[in-house]
Amino acid sequence: QVQLVESGGGLVQAGGSLRLSCVVSGRTFSSYTMGWFRQAPGKEREFVAAISWSGGNTLYADSVKGRFTISRDNAKNTVYLQMNSLKPEDTAVYYCAVSKIPYYSGPYYPQSHYDTGGQGTQVTVSS
């Protein structure tokens, strides 16, 4: 059974930075595409970013493109989300996700193609 543990959230002022981490167990991490999703109060969960199993392909939501960077360290079974130039509208609970099948090549944005299950990590950006 896959387990995902997110960390790194917190309270930051607008323009600040945070780095989220997600440690994955229960799957051969290097074989799976990873994603980050977020859910703001009163809104549906939305796609943020994804990185292919090889690390060679990434995809970002338009709202975070140029500010966020997704990366992975297969030796540590960890996926990261570096968030710079944070805005109040980035406030949400952030969840990492692992593709349901190995060597998944996309599309990367549908949540239905991933397994989640972590508790998420709260990111709050003050204005």
Steps between C-alpha positions, in 0.01 A plus 500: 500500500640835398566760766568868437618740768504870414688764695644848470191716508460805718412866522690736274459855379418578141815484290657239723603142432435152632616154400262212539615140527317172459649164595349199331508140613333185377593543134814497292521879506725537197241330278212734576396845383440739789270796534399778736142616543350764727164578651400843625207549739170467318665398175563176318841336505708616204811392317821688580793314347622158390831334421540188293643179637824571313514860619533611143157655464321750721167676475366798692167667542496839334443666836835382637714483187825689544464510880487133605746222419436129546791261540570151626776310677459132424767403752286654774158400363411867522331754278537872564310813412705819520260794522632851442329837471207368695165676475200500735309300239752216546353441846377141510567152629755339270492128427745285315384219277651194334385366166282190516717316249877488450669677211194718458553748217198722535282693482635626829225727628196274570487413867326172414829371358668526839479353847510743789435425864735725689372753749638787298692800621346842561646799318376842608618815324422829668465825309 
